[in-house]
Short mmCIF file of C-alpha atoms in Angstrom, two decimals:
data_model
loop_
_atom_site.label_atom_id
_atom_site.label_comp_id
_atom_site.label_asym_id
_atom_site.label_seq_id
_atom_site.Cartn_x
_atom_site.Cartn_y
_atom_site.Cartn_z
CA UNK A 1 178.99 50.63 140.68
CA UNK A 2 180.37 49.58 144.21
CA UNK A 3 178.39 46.75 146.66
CA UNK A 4 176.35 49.47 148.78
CA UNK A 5 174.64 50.90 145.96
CA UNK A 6 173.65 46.99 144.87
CA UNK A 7 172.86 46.35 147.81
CA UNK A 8 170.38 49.49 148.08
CA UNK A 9 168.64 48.79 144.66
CA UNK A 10 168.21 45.05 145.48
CA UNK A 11 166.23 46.45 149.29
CA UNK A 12 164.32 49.02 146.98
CA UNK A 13 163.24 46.77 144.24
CA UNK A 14 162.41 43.55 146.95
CA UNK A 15 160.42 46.72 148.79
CA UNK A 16 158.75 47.71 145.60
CA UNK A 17 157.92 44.10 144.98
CA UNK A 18 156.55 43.21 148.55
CA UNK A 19 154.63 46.39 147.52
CA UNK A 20 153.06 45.64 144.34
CA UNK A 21 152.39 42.17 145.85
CA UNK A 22 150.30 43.55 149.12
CA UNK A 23 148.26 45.50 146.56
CA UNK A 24 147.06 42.59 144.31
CA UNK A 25 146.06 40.48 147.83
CA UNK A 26 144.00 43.85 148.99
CA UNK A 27 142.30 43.91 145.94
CA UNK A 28 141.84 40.73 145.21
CA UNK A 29 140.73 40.11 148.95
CA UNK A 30 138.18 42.92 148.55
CA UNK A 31 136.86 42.27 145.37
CA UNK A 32 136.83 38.16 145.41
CA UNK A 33 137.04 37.42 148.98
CA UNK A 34 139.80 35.07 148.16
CA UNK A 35 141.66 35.28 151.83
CA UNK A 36 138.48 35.25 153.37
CA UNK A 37 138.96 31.40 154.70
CA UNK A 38 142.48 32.03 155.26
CA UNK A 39 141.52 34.70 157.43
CA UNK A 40 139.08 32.36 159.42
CA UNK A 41 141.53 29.16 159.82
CA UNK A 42 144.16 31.30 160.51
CA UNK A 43 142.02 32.84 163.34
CA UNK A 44 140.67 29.56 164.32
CA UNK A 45 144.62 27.88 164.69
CA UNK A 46 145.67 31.48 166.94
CA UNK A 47 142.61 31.01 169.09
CA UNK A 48 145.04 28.90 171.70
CA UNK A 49 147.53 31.66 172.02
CA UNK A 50 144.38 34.14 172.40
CA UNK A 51 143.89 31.86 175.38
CA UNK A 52 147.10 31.41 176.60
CA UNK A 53 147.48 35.64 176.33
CA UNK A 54 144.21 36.05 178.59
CA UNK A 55 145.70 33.42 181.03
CA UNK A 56 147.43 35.80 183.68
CA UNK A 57 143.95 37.90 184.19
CA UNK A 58 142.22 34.51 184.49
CA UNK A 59 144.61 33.11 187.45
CA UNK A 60 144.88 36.51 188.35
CA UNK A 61 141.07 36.55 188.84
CA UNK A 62 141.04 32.86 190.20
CA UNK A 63 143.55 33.97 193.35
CA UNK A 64 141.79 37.14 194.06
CA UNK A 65 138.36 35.02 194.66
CA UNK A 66 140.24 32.55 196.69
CA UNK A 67 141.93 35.21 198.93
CA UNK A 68 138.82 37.37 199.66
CA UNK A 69 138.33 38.03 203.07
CA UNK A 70 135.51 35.77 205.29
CA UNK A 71 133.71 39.21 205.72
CA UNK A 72 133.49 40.50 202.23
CA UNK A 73 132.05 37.61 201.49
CA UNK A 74 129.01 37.31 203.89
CA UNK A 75 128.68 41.38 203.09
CA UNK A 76 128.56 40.66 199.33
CA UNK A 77 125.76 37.43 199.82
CA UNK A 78 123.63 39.58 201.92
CA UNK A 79 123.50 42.40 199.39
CA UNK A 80 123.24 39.23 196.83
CA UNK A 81 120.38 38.08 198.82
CA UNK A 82 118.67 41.70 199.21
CA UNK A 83 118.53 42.02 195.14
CA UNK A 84 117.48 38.62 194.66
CA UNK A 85 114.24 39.30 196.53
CA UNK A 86 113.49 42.41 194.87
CA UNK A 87 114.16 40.64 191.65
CA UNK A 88 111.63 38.50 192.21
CA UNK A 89 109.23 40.79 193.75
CA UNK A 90 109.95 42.52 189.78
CA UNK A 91 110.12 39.11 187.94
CA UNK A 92 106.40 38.51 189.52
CA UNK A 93 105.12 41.79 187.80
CA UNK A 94 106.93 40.60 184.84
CA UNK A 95 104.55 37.60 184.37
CA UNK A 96 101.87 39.86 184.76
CA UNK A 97 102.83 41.79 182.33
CA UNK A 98 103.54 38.67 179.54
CA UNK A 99 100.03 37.30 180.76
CA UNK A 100 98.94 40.36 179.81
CA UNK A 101 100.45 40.56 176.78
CA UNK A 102 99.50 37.27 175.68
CA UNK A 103 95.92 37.91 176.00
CA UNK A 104 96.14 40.66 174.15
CA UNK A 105 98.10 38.96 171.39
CA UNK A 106 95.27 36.11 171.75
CA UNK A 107 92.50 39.15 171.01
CA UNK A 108 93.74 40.39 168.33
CA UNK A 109 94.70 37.61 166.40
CA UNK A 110 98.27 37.94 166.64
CA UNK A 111 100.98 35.29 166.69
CA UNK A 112 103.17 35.52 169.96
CA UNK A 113 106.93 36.04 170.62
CA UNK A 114 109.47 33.18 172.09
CA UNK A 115 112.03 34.30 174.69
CA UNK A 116 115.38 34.59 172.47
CA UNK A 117 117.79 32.45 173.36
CA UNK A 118 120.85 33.19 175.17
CA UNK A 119 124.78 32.34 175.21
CA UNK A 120 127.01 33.97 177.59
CA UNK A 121 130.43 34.74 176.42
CA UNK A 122 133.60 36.19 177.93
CA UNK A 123 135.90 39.08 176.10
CA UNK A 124 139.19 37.77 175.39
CA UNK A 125 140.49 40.48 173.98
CA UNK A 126 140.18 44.15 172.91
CA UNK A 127 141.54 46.14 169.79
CA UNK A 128 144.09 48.52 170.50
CA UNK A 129 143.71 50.66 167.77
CA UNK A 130 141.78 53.71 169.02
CA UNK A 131 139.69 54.38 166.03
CA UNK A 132 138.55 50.71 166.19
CA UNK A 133 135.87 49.77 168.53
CA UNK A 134 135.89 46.14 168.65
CA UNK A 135 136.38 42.88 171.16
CA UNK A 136 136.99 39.43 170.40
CA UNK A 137 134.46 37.25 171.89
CA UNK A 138 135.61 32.66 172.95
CA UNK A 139 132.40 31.94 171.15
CA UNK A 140 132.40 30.87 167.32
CA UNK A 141 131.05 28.78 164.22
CA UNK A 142 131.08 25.53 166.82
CA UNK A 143 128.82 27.16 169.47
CA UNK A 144 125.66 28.30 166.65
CA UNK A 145 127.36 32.11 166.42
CA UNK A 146 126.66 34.19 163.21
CA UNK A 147 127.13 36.70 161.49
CA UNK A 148 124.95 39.77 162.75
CA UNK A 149 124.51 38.26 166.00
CA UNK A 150 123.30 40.86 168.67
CA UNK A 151 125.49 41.17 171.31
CA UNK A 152 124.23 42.78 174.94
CA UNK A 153 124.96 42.66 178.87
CA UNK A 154 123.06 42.96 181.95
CA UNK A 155 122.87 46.83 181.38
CA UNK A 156 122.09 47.13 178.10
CA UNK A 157 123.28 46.66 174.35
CA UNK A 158 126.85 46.13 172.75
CA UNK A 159 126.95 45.48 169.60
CA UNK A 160 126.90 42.90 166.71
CA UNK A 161 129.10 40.00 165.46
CA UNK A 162 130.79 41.19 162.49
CA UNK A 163 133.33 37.74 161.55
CA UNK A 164 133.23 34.66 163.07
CA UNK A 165 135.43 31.23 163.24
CA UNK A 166 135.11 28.12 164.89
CA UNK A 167 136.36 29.00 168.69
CA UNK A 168 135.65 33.14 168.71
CA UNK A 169 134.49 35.93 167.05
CA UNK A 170 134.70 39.59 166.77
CA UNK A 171 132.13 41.86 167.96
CA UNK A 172 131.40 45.38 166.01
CA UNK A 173 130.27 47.87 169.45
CA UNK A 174 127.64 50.09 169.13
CA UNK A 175 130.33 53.38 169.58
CA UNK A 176 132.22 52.45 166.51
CA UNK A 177 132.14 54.87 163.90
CA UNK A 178 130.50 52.22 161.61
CA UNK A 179 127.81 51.46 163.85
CA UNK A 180 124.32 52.85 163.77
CA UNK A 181 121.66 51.45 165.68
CA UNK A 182 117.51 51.78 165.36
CA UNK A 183 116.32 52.81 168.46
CA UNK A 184 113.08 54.23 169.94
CA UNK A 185 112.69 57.11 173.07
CA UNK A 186 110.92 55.07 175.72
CA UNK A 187 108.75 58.30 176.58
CA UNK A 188 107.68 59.77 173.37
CA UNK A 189 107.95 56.19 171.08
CA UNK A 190 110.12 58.60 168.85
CA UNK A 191 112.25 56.48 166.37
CA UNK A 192 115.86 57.48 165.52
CA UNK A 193 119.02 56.19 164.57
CA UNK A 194 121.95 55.80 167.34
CA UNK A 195 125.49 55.92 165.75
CA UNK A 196 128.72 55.78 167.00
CA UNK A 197 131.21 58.42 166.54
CA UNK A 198 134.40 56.31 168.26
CA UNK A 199 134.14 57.92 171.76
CA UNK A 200 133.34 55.44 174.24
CA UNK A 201 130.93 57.37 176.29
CA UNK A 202 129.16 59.06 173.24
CA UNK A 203 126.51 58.66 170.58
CA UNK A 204 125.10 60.65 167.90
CA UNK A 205 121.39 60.56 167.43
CA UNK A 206 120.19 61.08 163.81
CA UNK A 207 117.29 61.68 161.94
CA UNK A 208 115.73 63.77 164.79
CA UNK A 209 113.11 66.56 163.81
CA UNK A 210 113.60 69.77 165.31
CA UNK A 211 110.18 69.96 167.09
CA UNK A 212 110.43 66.25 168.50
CA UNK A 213 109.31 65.38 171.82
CA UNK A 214 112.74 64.55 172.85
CA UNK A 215 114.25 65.74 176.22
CA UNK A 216 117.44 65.04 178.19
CA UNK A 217 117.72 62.36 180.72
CA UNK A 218 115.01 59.84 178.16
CA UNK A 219 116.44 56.31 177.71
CA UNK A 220 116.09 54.85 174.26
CA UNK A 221 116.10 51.42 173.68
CA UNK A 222 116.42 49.25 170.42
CA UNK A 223 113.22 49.72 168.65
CA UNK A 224 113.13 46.36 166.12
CA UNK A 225 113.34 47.67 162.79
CA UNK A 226 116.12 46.14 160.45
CA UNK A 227 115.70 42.80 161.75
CA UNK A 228 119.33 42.84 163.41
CA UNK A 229 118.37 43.92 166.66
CA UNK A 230 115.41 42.62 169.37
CA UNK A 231 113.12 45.70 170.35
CA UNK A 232 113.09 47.11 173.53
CA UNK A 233 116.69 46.73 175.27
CA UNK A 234 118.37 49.45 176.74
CA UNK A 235 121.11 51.71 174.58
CA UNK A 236 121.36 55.08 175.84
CA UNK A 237 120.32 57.91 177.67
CA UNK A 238 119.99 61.18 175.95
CA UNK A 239 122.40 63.78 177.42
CA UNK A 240 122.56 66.69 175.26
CA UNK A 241 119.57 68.06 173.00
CA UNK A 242 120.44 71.20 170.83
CA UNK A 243 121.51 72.56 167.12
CA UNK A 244 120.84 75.35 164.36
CA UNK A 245 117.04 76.70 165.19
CA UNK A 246 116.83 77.02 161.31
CA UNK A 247 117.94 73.30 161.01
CA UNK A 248 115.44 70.03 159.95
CA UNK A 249 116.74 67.94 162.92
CA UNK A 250 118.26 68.66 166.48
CA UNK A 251 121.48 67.88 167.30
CA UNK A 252 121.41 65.05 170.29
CA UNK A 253 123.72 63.38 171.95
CA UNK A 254 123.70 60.32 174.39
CA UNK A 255 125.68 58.27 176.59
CA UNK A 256 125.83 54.35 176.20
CA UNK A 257 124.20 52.47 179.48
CA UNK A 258 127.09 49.85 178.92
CA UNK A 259 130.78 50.61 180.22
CA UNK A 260 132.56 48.99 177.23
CA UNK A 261 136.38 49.80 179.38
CA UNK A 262 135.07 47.11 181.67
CA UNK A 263 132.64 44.59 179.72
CA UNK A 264 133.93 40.90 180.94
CA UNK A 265 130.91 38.89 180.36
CA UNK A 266 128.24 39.43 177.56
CA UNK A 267 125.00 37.33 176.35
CA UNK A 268 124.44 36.96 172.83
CA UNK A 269 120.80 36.65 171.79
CA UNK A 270 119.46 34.30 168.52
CA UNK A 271 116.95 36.52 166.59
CA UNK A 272 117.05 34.14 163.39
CA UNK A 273 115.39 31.91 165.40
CA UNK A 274 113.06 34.17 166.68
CA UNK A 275 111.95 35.40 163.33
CA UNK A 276 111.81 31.97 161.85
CA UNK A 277 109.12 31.02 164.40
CA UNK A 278 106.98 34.55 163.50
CA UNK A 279 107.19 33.25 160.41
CA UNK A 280 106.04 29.75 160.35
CA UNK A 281 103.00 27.98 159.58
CA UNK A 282 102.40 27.28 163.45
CA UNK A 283 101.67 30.77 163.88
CA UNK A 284 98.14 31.73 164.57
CA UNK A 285 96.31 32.17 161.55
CA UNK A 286 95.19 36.00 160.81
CA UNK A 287 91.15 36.55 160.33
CA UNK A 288 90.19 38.04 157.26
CA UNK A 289 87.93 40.68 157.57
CA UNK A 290 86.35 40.19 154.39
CA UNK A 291 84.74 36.79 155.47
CA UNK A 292 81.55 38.05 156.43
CA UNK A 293 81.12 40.46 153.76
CA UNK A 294 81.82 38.07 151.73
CA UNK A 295 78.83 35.77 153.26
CA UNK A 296 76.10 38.49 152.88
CA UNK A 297 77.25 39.15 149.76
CA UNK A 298 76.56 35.70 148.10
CA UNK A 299 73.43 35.56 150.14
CA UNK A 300 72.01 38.07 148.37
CA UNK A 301 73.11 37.27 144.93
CA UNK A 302 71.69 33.69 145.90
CA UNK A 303 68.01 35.06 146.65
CA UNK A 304 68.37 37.36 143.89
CA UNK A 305 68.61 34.33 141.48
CA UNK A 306 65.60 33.09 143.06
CA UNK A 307 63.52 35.45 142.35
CA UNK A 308 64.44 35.77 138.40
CA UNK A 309 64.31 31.79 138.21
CA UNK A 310 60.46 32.59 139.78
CA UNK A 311 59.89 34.74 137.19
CA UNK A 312 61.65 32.76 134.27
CA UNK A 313 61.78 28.74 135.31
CA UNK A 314 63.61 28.44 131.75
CA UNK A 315 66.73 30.16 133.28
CA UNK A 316 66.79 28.79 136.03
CA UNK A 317 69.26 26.61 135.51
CA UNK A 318 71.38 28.72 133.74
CA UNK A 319 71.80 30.97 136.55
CA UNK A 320 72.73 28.29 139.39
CA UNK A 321 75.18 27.32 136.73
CA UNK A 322 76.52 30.92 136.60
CA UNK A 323 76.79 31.37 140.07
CA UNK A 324 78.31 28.20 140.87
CA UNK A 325 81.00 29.14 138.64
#
């Protein structure tokens, strides 16, 4: 046997090995999460050259806002100005409305809502693989992120965090092919399911009956259940409503509100928190209905004891016993 063909065995059995090695961690990683804190140090230690990568945007965006032009900037802080004022002309109906809604919560006994907090956050970086719809997020484990975290902008929803380490995290969107999303038509209060099907301007709405009041151009917005998501920000609009007549559900379609090409800046929203204060004991207390029944009901037991212990004295005591216990 001459060198070469040594020398090609030796590359196929070091291949085969490297192989058989990858498989063991893949399994092993799947099954017992054993590189699972690898994983997150290992992102943790890159998060610097993450950083350093995003760098030439960042200057890039730091010269452009240096060199803008003494015009363009009194022309953008008069339209700043103009949406300002009707933001607050819209913030005062606002209050209205959570007065509103706070009385009504008062009236019927139910506990109220806290505003969620907020984070903002800033995209430092976006998979490349095209059947992958995820970003990576410079907020981690050492600013309160977790796991499940929603994820919106000004415009609408995102997404969910899906892993996070101490300095960034990665954020599942909403048009991934994993992703489905509870949501409810604004018009009709029709529930449904929004998933992704890895385009970035399209969703799939599921679980629609054919005869729902559904209709093109409705917005749906997140509608609460599942716990992961607040209820009533914006996802979609439905564009396309259609299907098999002799079908269960229609076939609809809709377009995200959010331009995921050109995200920048996101908020992400603590709903733990939220539901922990739903949940705890300084909620208002819920009336029991049964109170008052209750009441009468022992009242007339009471007299009705009365009466026999008139007729019987011996028993009397017996009885009060009895119903004391």
């Amino acid at each position: 046997m001459n060198k070469p063909e040594i020398s090609n065995g030796w590359y196929i059995f070091r291949f085969a090995l490297i192989f058989l090695l990858s498989i063991v961690v893949m399994l092993s990683d799947i099954k017992l999460k054993v590189m699972s804190d690898f994983r997150y140090y290992l992102e943790t230690a890159l998060y610097p050259v993450m950083v350093f990568a995003d760098s030439p945007r960042s200057i890039t965006d730091a010269v452009t806002e240096q060199f803008k032009s003494r015009e363009a900037l009194i022309s953008e802080n008069e339209q700043l100005a103009r949406e300002l004022y009707t933001q607050r002309a819209d913030l005062l109906r606002l209050k209205s409305l959570e007065l509103e809604n706070a009385h009504m919560r008062k009236l019927l006994n139910t506990p109220l809502q806290e505003t969620s907090k907020r984070m903002v956050g800033i995209v430092l970086d976006v998979n490349i693989d095209p059947y992958l719809k995820r970003v990576v997020i410079n907020r981690g484990t050492g600013s309160g992120v977790y796991v499940g975290m929603p994820v919106i902008t000004e415009k609408g929803l995102v997404g969910q965090v899906i892993s996070a380490n101490y300095a960034s995290s990665q954020v599942l969107l909403l048009i991934d092919s994993v992703s489905s999303v509870p949501v409810m038509n604004l018009r009709s209060q029709i529930r449904a399911i929004a998933s992704g099907v890895g385009v970035h301007d399209l969703l799939s709405i599921d679980n629609v009956p054919r005869n729902a009041d559904i209709k093109v151009g409705d917005v749906l917005v997140t509608s609460g259940l599942g716990g992961v998501y607040p209820a009533g920000y914006p996802v979609a609009v439905v564009t396309e409503v259609g299907g098999d007549k002799s079908a269960t559900f229609a076939s609809v379609k809709a377009a995200p509100l959010v331009d995921f090409d050109q995200i920048r800046y996101v908020l992400m929203l603590w709903v733990q928190d939220d539901f922990l204060n739903e949940n705890s004991q300084e909620s208002l207390p819920v009336k029991s209905r049964t109170d008052s029944k209750n009441v009468l009901k022992r009242e007339s037991i009471r007299k009705a004891l009365e009466k026999l212990s008139l007729i019987n004295p011996k028993n009397s005591d017996m009885k009060k016993e009895a119903f004391n216990g």
